[in-house]
Short mmCIF file of C-alpha atoms in Angstrom, two decimals:
data_model
loop_
_atom_site.label_atom_id
_atom_site.label_comp_id
_atom_site.label_asym_id
_atom_site.label_seq_id
_atom_site.Cartn_x
_atom_site.Cartn_y
_atom_site.Cartn_z
CA MET A 219 4.82 -2.95 -4.17
CA THR A 220 7.00 -0.08 -5.37
CA GLN A 221 8.40 1.12 -8.68
CA LYS A 222 11.58 3.20 -8.72
CA ILE A 223 11.67 6.24 -10.98
CA SER A 224 14.84 7.13 -12.85
CA LEU A 225 16.05 10.58 -11.79
CA ARG A 226 19.15 10.88 -13.96
CA GLY A 227 17.52 13.29 -16.42
CA PRO A 228 15.80 15.47 -13.80
CA ILE A 229 18.98 15.74 -11.71
CA SER A 230 21.06 16.72 -14.74
CA PHE A 231 18.45 19.35 -15.65
CA LEU A 232 18.41 20.88 -12.15
CA LYS A 233 22.21 21.00 -11.91
CA LYS A 234 22.36 22.96 -15.16
CA ILE A 235 19.52 25.35 -14.34
CA ASP A 236 20.37 26.35 -10.75
CA PRO A 237 23.89 26.66 -9.28
CA VAL A 238 22.57 26.50 -5.70
CA LEU A 239 20.81 23.22 -6.40
CA ARG A 240 23.88 21.93 -8.19
CA GLN A 241 25.94 22.42 -5.04
CA ILE A 242 23.27 20.75 -2.88
CA ILE A 243 22.96 17.80 -5.27
CA GLU A 244 26.73 17.26 -5.26
CA GLN A 245 26.86 17.45 -1.45
CA VAL A 246 23.83 15.29 -0.72
CA GLY A 247 24.28 12.57 -3.30
CA PRO A 248 21.50 10.44 -4.79
CA VAL A 249 17.86 10.65 -3.72
CA GLN A 250 15.07 8.26 -4.62
CA LEU A 251 11.51 8.63 -5.81
CA GLU A 252 9.14 5.69 -6.02
CA ARG A 253 5.59 4.92 -7.02
CA ARG A 254 3.79 2.98 -4.32
CA HIS A 255 0.64 1.04 -4.99
CA MET A 256 -0.89 0.70 -1.50
CA HIS A 257 -2.73 3.99 -1.75
CA PHE A 258 -5.33 3.45 0.94
CA LEU A 259 -2.59 2.50 3.38
CA SER A 260 -0.50 5.56 2.48
CA LEU A 261 -3.39 7.93 3.11
CA ALA A 262 -4.44 6.12 6.28
CA ARG A 263 -0.91 6.48 7.65
CA ALA A 264 -0.87 10.16 6.72
CA ILE A 265 -4.06 10.73 8.70
CA ILE A 266 -2.77 8.81 11.72
CA TYR A 267 0.52 10.74 11.71
CA GLN A 268 -1.11 14.18 11.69
CA GLN A 269 -0.14 16.28 14.74
CA LEU A 270 1.67 13.37 16.42
CA SER A 271 5.33 12.52 16.87
CA GLY A 272 6.56 9.81 14.55
CA LYS A 273 7.06 7.43 17.48
CA ALA A 274 3.54 7.90 18.85
CA ALA A 275 1.93 7.59 15.43
CA GLU A 276 3.88 4.44 14.57
CA ALA A 277 2.79 2.84 17.85
CA ILE A 278 -0.86 3.50 16.96
CA PHE A 279 -0.37 2.13 13.45
CA ILE A 280 1.21 -1.08 14.77
CA LYS A 281 -1.71 -1.56 17.18
CA LEU A 282 -4.11 -0.98 14.30
CA GLN A 283 -2.43 -3.73 12.27
CA ARG A 284 -2.74 -6.10 15.23
CA LEU A 285 -6.51 -5.79 14.96
CA TYR A 286 -6.12 -7.51 11.58
CA ASP A 287 -3.60 -10.20 12.58
CA GLY A 288 -0.61 -8.02 11.76
CA ARG A 289 -1.55 -7.19 8.19
CA SER A 290 -2.31 -3.76 6.78
CA PRO A 291 -6.07 -3.09 6.77
CA GLU A 292 -8.13 -2.74 3.62
CA PRO A 293 -10.98 -0.19 3.39
CA GLU A 294 -13.57 -2.89 4.07
CA ASP A 295 -11.71 -3.90 7.24
CA ILE A 296 -11.94 -0.39 8.64
CA LEU A 297 -15.61 -0.05 7.73
CA ARG A 298 -16.66 -3.22 9.53
CA THR A 299 -14.53 -2.61 12.65
CA PRO A 300 -16.57 -1.24 15.59
CA ASP A 301 -15.67 2.27 16.70
CA GLU A 302 -14.72 0.99 20.16
CA GLU A 303 -12.05 -1.27 18.69
CA LEU A 304 -10.58 1.53 16.60
CA ARG A 305 -10.54 3.79 19.63
CA SER A 306 -8.74 1.08 21.62
CA VAL A 307 -5.58 1.42 19.50
CA GLY A 308 -5.22 5.09 20.44
CA LEU A 309 -7.12 6.83 17.66
CA SER A 310 -8.97 9.99 18.60
CA ARG A 311 -12.65 10.14 17.71
CA GLN A 312 -11.79 12.70 15.04
CA LYS A 313 -9.12 10.55 13.39
CA MET A 314 -11.36 7.52 13.61
CA SER A 315 -14.03 9.42 11.68
CA TYR A 316 -11.41 10.49 9.13
CA LEU A 317 -10.30 6.88 8.59
CA LYS A 318 -13.89 5.71 8.21
CA ASP A 319 -14.55 8.44 5.65
CA LEU A 320 -11.38 7.53 3.76
CA ALA A 321 -12.33 3.85 3.77
CA LEU A 322 -15.85 4.62 2.57
CA LYS A 323 -14.59 6.73 -0.34
CA PHE A 324 -12.21 3.95 -1.43
CA SER A 325 -14.91 1.33 -1.02
CA ASP A 326 -17.57 3.16 -3.04
CA GLY A 327 -15.15 4.17 -5.80
CA THR A 328 -15.04 7.90 -5.04
CA LEU A 329 -11.26 7.51 -4.76
CA SER A 330 -9.66 5.37 -7.45
CA GLN A 331 -6.11 4.77 -8.66
CA LYS A 332 -7.39 4.41 -12.22
CA SER A 333 -8.87 7.89 -11.99
CA TRP A 334 -5.67 9.39 -10.55
CA ASP A 335 -3.58 8.03 -13.40
CA GLN A 336 -5.58 10.22 -15.80
CA MET A 337 -5.59 13.34 -13.60
CA SER A 338 -3.28 16.34 -13.33
CA ASP A 339 -1.67 17.06 -9.96
CA GLU A 340 -4.24 19.74 -9.14
CA GLU A 341 -7.09 17.42 -10.08
CA VAL A 342 -5.73 14.72 -7.75
CA ILE A 343 -5.47 17.27 -4.93
CA ALA A 344 -9.05 18.40 -5.50
CA HIS A 345 -10.12 14.76 -5.48
CA LEU A 346 -8.30 13.90 -2.25
CA ILE A 347 -9.40 16.87 -0.17
CA GLN A 348 -12.95 15.55 -0.41
CA VAL A 349 -11.84 13.20 2.39
CA LYS A 350 -12.29 14.48 5.93
CA GLY A 351 -8.89 15.21 7.44
CA VAL A 352 -7.03 15.39 4.13
CA GLY A 353 -5.82 18.88 3.28
CA ARG A 354 -3.63 20.20 0.52
CA TRP A 355 -0.33 19.36 2.26
CA THR A 356 -1.35 15.74 2.84
CA ALA A 357 -2.47 15.48 -0.79
CA GLU A 358 0.85 16.92 -1.99
CA MET A 359 2.79 14.38 0.10
CA PHE A 360 0.67 11.64 -1.48
CA LEU A 361 1.48 12.96 -4.96
CA ILE A 362 5.19 12.82 -4.15
CA PHE A 363 5.60 9.68 -2.07
CA SER A 364 2.83 7.45 -3.47
CA LEU A 365 2.17 8.55 -7.05
CA GLY A 366 5.75 9.65 -7.72
CA ARG A 367 4.72 12.85 -9.48
CA LEU A 368 7.74 14.86 -10.63
CA ASP A 369 6.56 18.47 -10.51
CA VAL A 370 5.02 18.98 -7.05
CA LEU A 371 5.96 22.09 -5.05
CA PRO A 372 4.55 22.04 -1.48
CA VAL A 373 4.93 25.76 -0.83
CA ASP A 374 3.40 25.60 2.65
CA ASP A 375 5.76 22.90 3.90
CA LEU A 376 7.81 24.31 6.77
CA GLY A 377 10.83 22.14 6.02
CA LEU A 378 10.96 23.33 2.42
CA ARG A 379 10.60 26.95 3.49
CA LYS A 380 13.47 26.60 5.98
CA ALA A 381 15.66 24.83 3.45
CA ILE A 382 15.09 27.53 0.83
CA GLN A 383 15.78 30.28 3.34
CA ARG A 384 19.13 28.71 4.26
CA ALA A 385 20.20 27.66 0.78
CA TYR A 386 19.39 31.00 -0.85
CA HIS A 387 20.39 33.15 2.15
CA LEU A 388 17.01 34.82 2.52
CA PRO A 389 16.45 37.17 5.49
CA GLU A 390 13.20 35.45 6.51
CA LEU A 391 11.13 32.37 5.78
CA PRO A 392 9.88 32.75 2.20
CA ARG A 393 6.18 33.02 1.51
CA ALA A 394 4.37 30.90 -1.03
CA GLU A 395 4.60 33.43 -3.86
CA THR A 396 8.35 33.85 -3.34
CA ILE A 397 8.85 30.08 -3.47
CA LYS A 398 6.73 29.73 -6.62
CA LYS A 399 8.74 32.42 -8.40
CA LEU A 400 12.08 30.99 -7.28
CA ALA A 401 11.02 27.50 -8.38
CA GLU A 402 9.77 28.43 -11.85
CA PRO A 403 13.04 27.34 -13.54
CA TRP A 404 12.90 23.95 -11.76
CA SER A 405 9.72 22.88 -13.56
CA PRO A 406 8.96 20.15 -14.64
CA TYR A 407 11.06 18.64 -11.84
CA ARG A 408 10.09 20.65 -8.77
CA THR A 409 9.53 17.47 -6.76
CA ILE A 410 13.17 16.51 -7.20
CA ALA A 411 14.34 19.97 -6.17
CA THR A 412 12.11 19.69 -3.10
CA LEU A 413 13.60 16.31 -2.16
CA TYR A 414 17.11 17.74 -2.36
CA LEU A 415 16.21 20.82 -0.35
CA TRP A 416 14.67 18.65 2.36
CA ARG A 417 17.83 16.53 2.41
CA SER A 418 20.02 19.62 2.64
CA LEU A 419 18.20 20.58 5.81
CA GLN A 420 18.74 17.11 7.26
CA GLU A 421 22.42 17.15 6.33
CA GLU A 422 22.92 20.52 8.02
CA THR A 423 21.06 19.39 11.14
CA SER A 424 23.23 16.28 11.43
CA LEU A 425 26.49 18.24 11.37
#
């Protein structure tokens, strides 16, 4: 289940505030941001995809679903599945332990959508990194692609750093502090700026 977020206001704001972004927005066209409600699944996928190619990770995820008759597993499913079965789909022992920890924290209420709805972005990040295998970057991606938060700036994301370097003609990959300073005018819509900068990198690569 997803809920689309209207970006008309944020896009208009960014076009007025930053001429570089205005050009990117006009070249790239519309982007989308959605709130997704299958939060356990989103975080489980993020863990599975870590340090793997998209193709390899997707193959593991499909095999995982087959353990549950093709449906997406719930936390309780993961907790009652023997380690040997989880390993059989291609999960490393480390990732298996991460998934079990994630499932446990959802099951016992440590992680809760109701709690996140009342939290700031930084509070959600602090909440999520309690899970083994979930670092700040993974938490930021969850804020963007699952919770649909509008003002997330993943300063350590390599794609964002490359996109900013190209768009703003910087001599080297920008560091976190440089990105934060550059992005100050984009707030409270830094997520939307990030989406457009990512897309600009994809557009350039496809040429």
